[in-house]
Coordinates of C-alpha atoms in Angstrom, one line a residue:
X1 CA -76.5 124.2 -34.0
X2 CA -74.1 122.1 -31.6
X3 CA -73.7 118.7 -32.9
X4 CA -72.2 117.1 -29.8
X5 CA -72.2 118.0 -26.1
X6 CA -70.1 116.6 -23.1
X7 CA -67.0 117.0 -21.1
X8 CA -64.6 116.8 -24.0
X9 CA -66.3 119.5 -25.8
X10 CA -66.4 122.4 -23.4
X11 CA -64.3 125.2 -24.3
X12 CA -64.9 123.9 -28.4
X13 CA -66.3 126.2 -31.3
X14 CA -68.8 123.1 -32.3
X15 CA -67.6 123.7 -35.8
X16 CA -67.2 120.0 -37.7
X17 CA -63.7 120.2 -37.9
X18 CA -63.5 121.2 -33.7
X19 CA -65.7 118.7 -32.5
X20 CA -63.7 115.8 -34.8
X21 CA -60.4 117.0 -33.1
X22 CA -61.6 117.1 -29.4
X23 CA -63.6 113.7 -30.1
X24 CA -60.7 112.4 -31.3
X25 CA -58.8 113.7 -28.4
X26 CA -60.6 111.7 -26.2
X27 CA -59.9 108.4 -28.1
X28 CA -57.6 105.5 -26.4
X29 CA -55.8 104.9 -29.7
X30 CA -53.7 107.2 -31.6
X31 CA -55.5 108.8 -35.5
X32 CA -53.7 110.3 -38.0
X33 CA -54.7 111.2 -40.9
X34 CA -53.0 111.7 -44.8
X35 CA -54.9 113.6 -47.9
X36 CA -54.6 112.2 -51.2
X37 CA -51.1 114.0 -52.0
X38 CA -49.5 111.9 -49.5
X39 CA -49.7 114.7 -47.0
X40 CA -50.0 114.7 -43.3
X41 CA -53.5 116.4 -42.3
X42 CA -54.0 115.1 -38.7
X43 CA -52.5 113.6 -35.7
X44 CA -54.7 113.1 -32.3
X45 CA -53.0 113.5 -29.0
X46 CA -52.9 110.3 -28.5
X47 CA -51.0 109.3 -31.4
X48 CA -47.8 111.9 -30.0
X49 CA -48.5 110.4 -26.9
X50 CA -47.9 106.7 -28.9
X51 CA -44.9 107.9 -30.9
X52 CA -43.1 109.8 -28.4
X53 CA -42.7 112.5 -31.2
X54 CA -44.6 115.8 -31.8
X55 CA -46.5 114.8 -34.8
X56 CA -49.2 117.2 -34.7
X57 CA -46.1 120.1 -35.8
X58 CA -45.5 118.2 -39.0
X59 CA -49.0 118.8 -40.4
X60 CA -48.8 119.7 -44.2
X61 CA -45.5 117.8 -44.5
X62 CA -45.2 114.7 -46.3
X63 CA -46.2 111.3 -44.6
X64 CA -42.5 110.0 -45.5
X65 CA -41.1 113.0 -43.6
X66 CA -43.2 113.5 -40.6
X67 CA -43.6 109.8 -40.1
X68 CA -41.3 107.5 -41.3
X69 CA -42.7 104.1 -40.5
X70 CA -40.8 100.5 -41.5
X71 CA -41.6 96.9 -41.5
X72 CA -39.8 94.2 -39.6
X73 CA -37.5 93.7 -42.9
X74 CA -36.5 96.9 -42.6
X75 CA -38.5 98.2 -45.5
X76 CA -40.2 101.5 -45.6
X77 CA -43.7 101.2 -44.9
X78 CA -45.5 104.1 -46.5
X79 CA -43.8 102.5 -49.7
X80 CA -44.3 99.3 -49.2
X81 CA -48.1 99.9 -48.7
X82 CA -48.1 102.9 -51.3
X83 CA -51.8 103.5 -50.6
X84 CA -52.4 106.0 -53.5
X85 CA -51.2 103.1 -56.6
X86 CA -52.4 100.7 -54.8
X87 CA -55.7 98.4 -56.6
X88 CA -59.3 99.7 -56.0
X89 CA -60.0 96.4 -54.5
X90 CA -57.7 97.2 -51.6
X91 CA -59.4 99.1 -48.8
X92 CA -57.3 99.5 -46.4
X93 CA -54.3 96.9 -44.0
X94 CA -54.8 94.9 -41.3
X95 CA -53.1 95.2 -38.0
X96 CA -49.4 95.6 -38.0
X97 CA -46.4 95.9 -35.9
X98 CA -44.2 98.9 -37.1
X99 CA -41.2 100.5 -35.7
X100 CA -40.6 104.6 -36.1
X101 CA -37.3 106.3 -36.8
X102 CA -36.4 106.5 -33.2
X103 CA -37.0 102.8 -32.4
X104 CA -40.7 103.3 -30.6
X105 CA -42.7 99.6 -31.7
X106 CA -46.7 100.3 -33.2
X107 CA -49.3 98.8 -33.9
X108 CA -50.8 100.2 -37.1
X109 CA -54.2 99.5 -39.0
X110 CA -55.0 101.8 -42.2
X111 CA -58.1 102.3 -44.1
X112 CA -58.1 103.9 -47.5
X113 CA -61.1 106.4 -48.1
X114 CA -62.7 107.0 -51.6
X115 CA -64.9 109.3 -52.7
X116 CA -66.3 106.6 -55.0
X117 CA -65.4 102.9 -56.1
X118 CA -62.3 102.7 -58.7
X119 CA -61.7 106.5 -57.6
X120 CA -58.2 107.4 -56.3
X121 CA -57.7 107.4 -52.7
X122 CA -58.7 110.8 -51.2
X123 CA -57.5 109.7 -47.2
X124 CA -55.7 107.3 -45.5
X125 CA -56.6 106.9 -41.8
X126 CA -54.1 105.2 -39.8
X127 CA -54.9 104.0 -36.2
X128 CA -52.1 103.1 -33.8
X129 CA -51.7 101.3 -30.8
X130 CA -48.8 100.9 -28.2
X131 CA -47.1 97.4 -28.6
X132 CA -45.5 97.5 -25.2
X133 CA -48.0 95.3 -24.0
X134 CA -48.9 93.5 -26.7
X135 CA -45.1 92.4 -26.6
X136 CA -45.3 91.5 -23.5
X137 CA -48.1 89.3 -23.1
X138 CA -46.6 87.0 -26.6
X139 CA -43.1 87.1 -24.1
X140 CA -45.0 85.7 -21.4
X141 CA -46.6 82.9 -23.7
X142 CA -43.5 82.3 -25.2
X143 CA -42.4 81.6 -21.9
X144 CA -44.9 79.7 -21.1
X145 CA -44.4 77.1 -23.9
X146 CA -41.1 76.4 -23.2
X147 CA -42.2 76.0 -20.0
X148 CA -44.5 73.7 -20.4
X149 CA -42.5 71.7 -22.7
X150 CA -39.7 71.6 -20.1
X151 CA -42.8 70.4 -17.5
X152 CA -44.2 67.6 -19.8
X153 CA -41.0 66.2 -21.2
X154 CA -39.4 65.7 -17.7
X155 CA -42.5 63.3 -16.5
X156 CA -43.1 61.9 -20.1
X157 CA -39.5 60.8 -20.4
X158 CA -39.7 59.2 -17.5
X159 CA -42.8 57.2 -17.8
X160 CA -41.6 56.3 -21.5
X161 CA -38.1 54.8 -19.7
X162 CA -39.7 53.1 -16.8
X163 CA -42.3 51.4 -18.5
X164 CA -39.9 50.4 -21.6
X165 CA -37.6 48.9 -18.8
X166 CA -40.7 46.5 -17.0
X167 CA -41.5 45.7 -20.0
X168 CA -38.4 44.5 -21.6
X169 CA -36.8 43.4 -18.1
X170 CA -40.1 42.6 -16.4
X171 CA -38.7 38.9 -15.0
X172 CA -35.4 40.7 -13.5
X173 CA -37.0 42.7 -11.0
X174 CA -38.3 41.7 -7.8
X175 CA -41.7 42.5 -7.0
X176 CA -40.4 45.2 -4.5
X177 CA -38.7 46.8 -7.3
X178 CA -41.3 46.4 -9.7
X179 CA -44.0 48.2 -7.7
X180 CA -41.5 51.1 -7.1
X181 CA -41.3 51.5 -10.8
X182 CA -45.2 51.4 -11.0
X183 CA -45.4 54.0 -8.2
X184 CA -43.1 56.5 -10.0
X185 CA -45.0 55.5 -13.0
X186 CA -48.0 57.1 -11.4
X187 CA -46.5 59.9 -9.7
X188 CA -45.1 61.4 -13.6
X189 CA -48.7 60.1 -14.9
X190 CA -50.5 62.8 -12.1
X191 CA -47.4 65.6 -12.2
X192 CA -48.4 65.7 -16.0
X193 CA -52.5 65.6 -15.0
X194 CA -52.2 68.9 -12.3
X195 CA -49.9 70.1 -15.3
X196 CA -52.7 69.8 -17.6
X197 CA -55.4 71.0 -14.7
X198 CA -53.8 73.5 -14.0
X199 CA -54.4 75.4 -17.9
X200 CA -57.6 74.5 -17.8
X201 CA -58.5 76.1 -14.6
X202 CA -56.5 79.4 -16.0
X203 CA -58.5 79.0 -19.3
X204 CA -62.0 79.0 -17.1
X205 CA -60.7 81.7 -15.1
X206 CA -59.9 84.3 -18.2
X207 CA -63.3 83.0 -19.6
X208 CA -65.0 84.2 -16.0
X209 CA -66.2 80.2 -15.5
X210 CA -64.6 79.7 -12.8
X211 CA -67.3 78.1 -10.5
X212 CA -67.1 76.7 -6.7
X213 CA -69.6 73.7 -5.5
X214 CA -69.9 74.8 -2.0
X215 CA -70.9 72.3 0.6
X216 CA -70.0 72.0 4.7
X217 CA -66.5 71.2 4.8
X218 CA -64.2 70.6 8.2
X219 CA -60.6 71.3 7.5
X220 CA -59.1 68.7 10.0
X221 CA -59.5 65.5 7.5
X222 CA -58.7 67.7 4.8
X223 CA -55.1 68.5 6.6
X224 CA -54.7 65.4 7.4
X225 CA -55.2 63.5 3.9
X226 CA -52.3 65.8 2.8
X227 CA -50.2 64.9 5.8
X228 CA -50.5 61.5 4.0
X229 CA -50.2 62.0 0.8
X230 CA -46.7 64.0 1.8
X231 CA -45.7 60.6 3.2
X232 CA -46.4 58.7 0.4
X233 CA -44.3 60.8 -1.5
X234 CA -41.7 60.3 1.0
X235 CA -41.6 63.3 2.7
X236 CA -40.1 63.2 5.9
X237 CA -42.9 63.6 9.2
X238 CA -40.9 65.7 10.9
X239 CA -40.4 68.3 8.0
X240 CA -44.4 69.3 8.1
X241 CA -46.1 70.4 11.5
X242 CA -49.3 71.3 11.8
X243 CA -50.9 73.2 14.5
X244 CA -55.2 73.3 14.8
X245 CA -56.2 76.6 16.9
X246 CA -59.8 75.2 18.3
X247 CA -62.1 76.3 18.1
X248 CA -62.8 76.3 14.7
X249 CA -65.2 77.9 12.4
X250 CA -66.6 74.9 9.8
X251 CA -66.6 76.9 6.2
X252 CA -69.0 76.3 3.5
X253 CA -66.3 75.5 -0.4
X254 CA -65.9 73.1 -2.2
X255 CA -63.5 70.5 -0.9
X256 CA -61.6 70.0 -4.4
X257 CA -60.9 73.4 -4.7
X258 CA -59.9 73.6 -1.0
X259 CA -57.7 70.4 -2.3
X260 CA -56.1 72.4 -5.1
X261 CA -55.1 75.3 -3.0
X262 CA -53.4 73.3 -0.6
X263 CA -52.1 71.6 -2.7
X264 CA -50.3 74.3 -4.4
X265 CA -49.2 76.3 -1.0
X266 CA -47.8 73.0 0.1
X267 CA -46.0 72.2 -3.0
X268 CA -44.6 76.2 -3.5
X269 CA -43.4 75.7 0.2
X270 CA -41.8 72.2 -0.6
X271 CA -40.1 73.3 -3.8
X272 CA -38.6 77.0 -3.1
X273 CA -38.9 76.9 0.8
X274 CA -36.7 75.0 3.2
X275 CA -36.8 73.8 6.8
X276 CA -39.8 72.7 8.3
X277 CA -43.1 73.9 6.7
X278 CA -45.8 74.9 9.5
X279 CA -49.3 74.1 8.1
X280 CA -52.1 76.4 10.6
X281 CA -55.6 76.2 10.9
X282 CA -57.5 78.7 12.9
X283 CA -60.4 81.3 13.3
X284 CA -60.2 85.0 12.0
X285 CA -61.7 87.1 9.9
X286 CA -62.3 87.3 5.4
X287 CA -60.2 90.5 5.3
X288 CA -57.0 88.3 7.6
X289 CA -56.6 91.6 9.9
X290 CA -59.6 91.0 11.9
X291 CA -62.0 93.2 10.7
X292 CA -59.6 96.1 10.2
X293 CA -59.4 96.2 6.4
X294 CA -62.7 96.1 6.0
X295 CA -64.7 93.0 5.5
X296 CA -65.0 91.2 9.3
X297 CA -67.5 88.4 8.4
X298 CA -66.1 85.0 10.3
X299 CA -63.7 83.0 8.1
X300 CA -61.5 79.6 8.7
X301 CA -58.2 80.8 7.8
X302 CA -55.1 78.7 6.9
X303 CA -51.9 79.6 6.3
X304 CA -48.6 76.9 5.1
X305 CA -45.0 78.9 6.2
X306 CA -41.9 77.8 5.4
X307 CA -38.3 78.7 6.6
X308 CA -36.9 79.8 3.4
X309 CA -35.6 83.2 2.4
X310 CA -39.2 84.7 2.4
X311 CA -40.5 87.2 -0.3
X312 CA -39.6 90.9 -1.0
X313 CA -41.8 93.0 -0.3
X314 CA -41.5 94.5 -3.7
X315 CA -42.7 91.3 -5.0
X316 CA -45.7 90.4 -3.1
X317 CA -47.9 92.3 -5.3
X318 CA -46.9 90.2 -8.5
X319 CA -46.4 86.6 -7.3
X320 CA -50.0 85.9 -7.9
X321 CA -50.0 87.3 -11.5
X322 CA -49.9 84.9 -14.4
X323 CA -47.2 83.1 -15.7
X324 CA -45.1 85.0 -12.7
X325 CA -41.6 83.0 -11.0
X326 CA -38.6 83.4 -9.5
X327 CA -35.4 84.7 -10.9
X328 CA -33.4 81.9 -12.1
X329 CA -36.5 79.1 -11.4
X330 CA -38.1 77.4 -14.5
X331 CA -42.2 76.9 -13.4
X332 CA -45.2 77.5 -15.1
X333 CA -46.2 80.6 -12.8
X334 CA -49.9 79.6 -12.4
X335 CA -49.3 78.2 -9.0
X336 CA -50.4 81.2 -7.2
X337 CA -52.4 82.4 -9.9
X338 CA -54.8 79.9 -9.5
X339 CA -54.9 79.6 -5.8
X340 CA -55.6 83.3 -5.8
X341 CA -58.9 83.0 -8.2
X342 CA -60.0 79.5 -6.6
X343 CA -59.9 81.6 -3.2
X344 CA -61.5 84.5 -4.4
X345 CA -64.1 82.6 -6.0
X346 CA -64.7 81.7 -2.5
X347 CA -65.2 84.9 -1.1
X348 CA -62.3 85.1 0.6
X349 CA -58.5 86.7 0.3
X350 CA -55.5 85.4 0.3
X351 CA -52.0 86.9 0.7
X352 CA -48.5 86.4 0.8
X353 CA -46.3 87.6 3.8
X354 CA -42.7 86.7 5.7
X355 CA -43.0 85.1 9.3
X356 CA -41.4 87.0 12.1
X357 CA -38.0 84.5 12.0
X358 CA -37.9 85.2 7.9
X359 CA -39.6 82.4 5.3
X360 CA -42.5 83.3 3.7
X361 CA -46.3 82.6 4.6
X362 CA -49.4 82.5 2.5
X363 CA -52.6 82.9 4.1
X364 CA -55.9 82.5 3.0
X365 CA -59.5 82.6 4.6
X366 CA -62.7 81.3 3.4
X367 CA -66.1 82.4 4.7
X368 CA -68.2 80.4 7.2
X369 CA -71.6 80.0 7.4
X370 CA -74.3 79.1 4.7
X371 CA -73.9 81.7 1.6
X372 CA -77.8 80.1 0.7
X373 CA -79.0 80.8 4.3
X374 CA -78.9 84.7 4.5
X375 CA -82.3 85.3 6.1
X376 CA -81.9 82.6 8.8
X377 CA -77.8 84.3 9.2
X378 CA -79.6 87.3 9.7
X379 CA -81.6 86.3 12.6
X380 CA -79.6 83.5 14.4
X381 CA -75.7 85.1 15.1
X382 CA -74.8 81.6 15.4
X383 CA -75.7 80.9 12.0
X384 CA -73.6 83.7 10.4
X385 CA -70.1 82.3 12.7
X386 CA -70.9 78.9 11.5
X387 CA -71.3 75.8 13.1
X388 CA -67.8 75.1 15.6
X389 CA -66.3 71.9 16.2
X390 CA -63.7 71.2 18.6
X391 CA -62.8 69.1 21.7
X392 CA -66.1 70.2 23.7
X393 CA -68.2 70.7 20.2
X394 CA -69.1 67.8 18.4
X395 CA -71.0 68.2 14.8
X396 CA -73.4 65.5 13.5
X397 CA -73.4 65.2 9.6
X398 CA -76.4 64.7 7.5
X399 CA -77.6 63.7 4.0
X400 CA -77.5 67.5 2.8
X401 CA -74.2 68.5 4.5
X402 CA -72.1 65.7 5.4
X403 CA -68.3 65.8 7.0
X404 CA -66.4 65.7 4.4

């Protein structure tokens, strides 16, 4: 009688023993096996494929032999554990990082077998697991919270000094002087606030809650209250130009996410850009290559360039990873990270490119039209382009969809 069926078992005897092994086979974590003597009875394929060592040859041999496994003192593990003397209580280890002979890093969980409770251990059954990118990911936060501390103590340092100074000093400063201190006050108090934003948006995004109010937005004020917050910051006019294609296309987002992603282009252009940053607003398509790659529904598309170096091509595919910079620059990496799943949550696409004089430009699009109004997009083509305003096309708001 067969006792399993499936790709993985053609070709197999269906004994028990066969149908463990190619089951087994099939597995995403590496399974050996050790009898009650301390000797090795199985190894899966994936567990050579873990080890980088022909394992599966050693069967029969001792555990100590044909694995040698040690702890991150440098202690032997198969001693150290011991699972044959160990109490009846113990059932088995939790998780553990482990290094082989030849240097390879595991991840190792056990689980002693007995035939009954208080009777010696008849199996141990090991599973492993690479540790590559388990590594990885604790580099990346460990990255990240030095980061972050660099981040917050910069701002907090200097809100603690300037507001020790006023308060102490507050009859030798003029009042000019006095409100530039309060205005650097607040610009550290809302560096430290998009700081603290910005990990919550990258906690909704791993937790899928990433959600988008959508309403009718036009892009011209939007541009425009950035052109003046640049200002306030100091920013020289003639360092940011902006050029508006008309017609153009008004999109259906949400205008504080639209606020965040510019935002963040605008900033990543400021800080590791240079020369004048080009802010562009004009009609196109979802997929940015008018229809070619594949999704040609109308879009407003904007794209912020800068006069920089650019980005290498072998890089464009990881800038809008997490916790991602630079060589030699100290930043959170969630910039683009966030700007990417703010825009996606949109509908749209975003992507990173160099202009045809060099400096890099990041382009985005989001989707015109009402996303609750598919039947009446279906049967009125102007409904599905959107609604245009321009210097000939004027748009009244209302109470449901005002300008924003």
């Amino acid at each position: 009688m067969k006792v399993a069926d499936g790709p993985a078992l053609a070709g197999v005897d269906q004994s028990p023993g066969d149908v463990v092994r190619a089951i087994s086979d099939t597995l995403p974590d590496g399974l050996i096996a050790v009898d009650g003597r301390g000797l090795l009875a199985f190894a899966n394929l994936r567990a050579e494929e873990i080890l980088q060592a022909p394992i599966g040859d050693c069967i029969g041999r001792p555990i100590r032999e044909a694995l040698p496994l040690w702890d991150s003192e440098g202690r032997p593990w198969w001693d150290v554990a011991n699972p044959w003397t160990a109490l009846h209580t113990v059932k088995g280890h939790r998780e553990k990082l482990l290094w082989t002979s030849d240097g390879v890093e595991v991840l190792a969980t056990a689980r002693y077998l007995r035939s009954a409770p208080r009777e010696p251990v008849e199996r141990v059954v090991v599973a492993l697991r690479g540790a590559v990118a388990r590594q990885r990911a604790e580099r990346d936060h460990a990255a990240l919270l030095s980061t972050l501390a660099h981040e917050l103590r910069s701002p907090l340092t200097s809100v603690k000094g300037f507001s020790s100074t006023l308060l102490r000093r507050w009859d030798r400063f003029t009042d000019e002087q006095k409100r530039l201190i309060i205005e650097t006050i607040e610009a550290d108090a809302d560096r430290v606030t998009r700081l603290v934003s910005d990990l919550l948006d990258v906690s909704r995004i791993e937790a899928g809650r990433m959600h988008v109010r959508r309403q009718e937005i036009f892009l011209d004020p939007i541009v425009a209250k950035h052109l003046r917050r640049l200002s306030s910051l100091g920013i020289p006019a003639e360092r940011i130009e902006v050029v508006v294609c008309r017609p153009i296309p008004d999109g259906w987002a949400d205008p504080d996410r639209i606020d965040q992603i510019m935002i963040n282009l605008i900033d990543n252009a400021l800080t590791h850009g240079a020369g004048k940053i080009t802010v562009r607003v004009e009609a196109g398509t979802v997929d940015l290559a008018d229809g070619a790659a594949g999704d040609p529904r109308p879009a407003c598309l904007v794209s912020v360039a800068d006069e920089g170096q650019g980005i290498p091509e072998r890089l464009r595919s990881v800038i809008f990873t997490r916790f991602w910079h630079g060589p030699g620059q100290r930043n959170t990496g969630l910039g683009l990270y966030i700007v990417k799943a703010l825009v996606e949550a949109h509908g749209g696409r975003v992507r990173a490119s160099n202009g045809p004089n060099g400096g890099a430009v990041f382009t985005f699009s989001i989707p015109v039209g009402d996303p609750t109004a598919g039947a009446l997009g279906a049967g009125d083509p102007g409904a599905a382009r959107g609604l245009v305003h321009g210097h000939d096309h004027t748009v009244a708001g209302s109470a449901d969809h005002p300008r924003v």
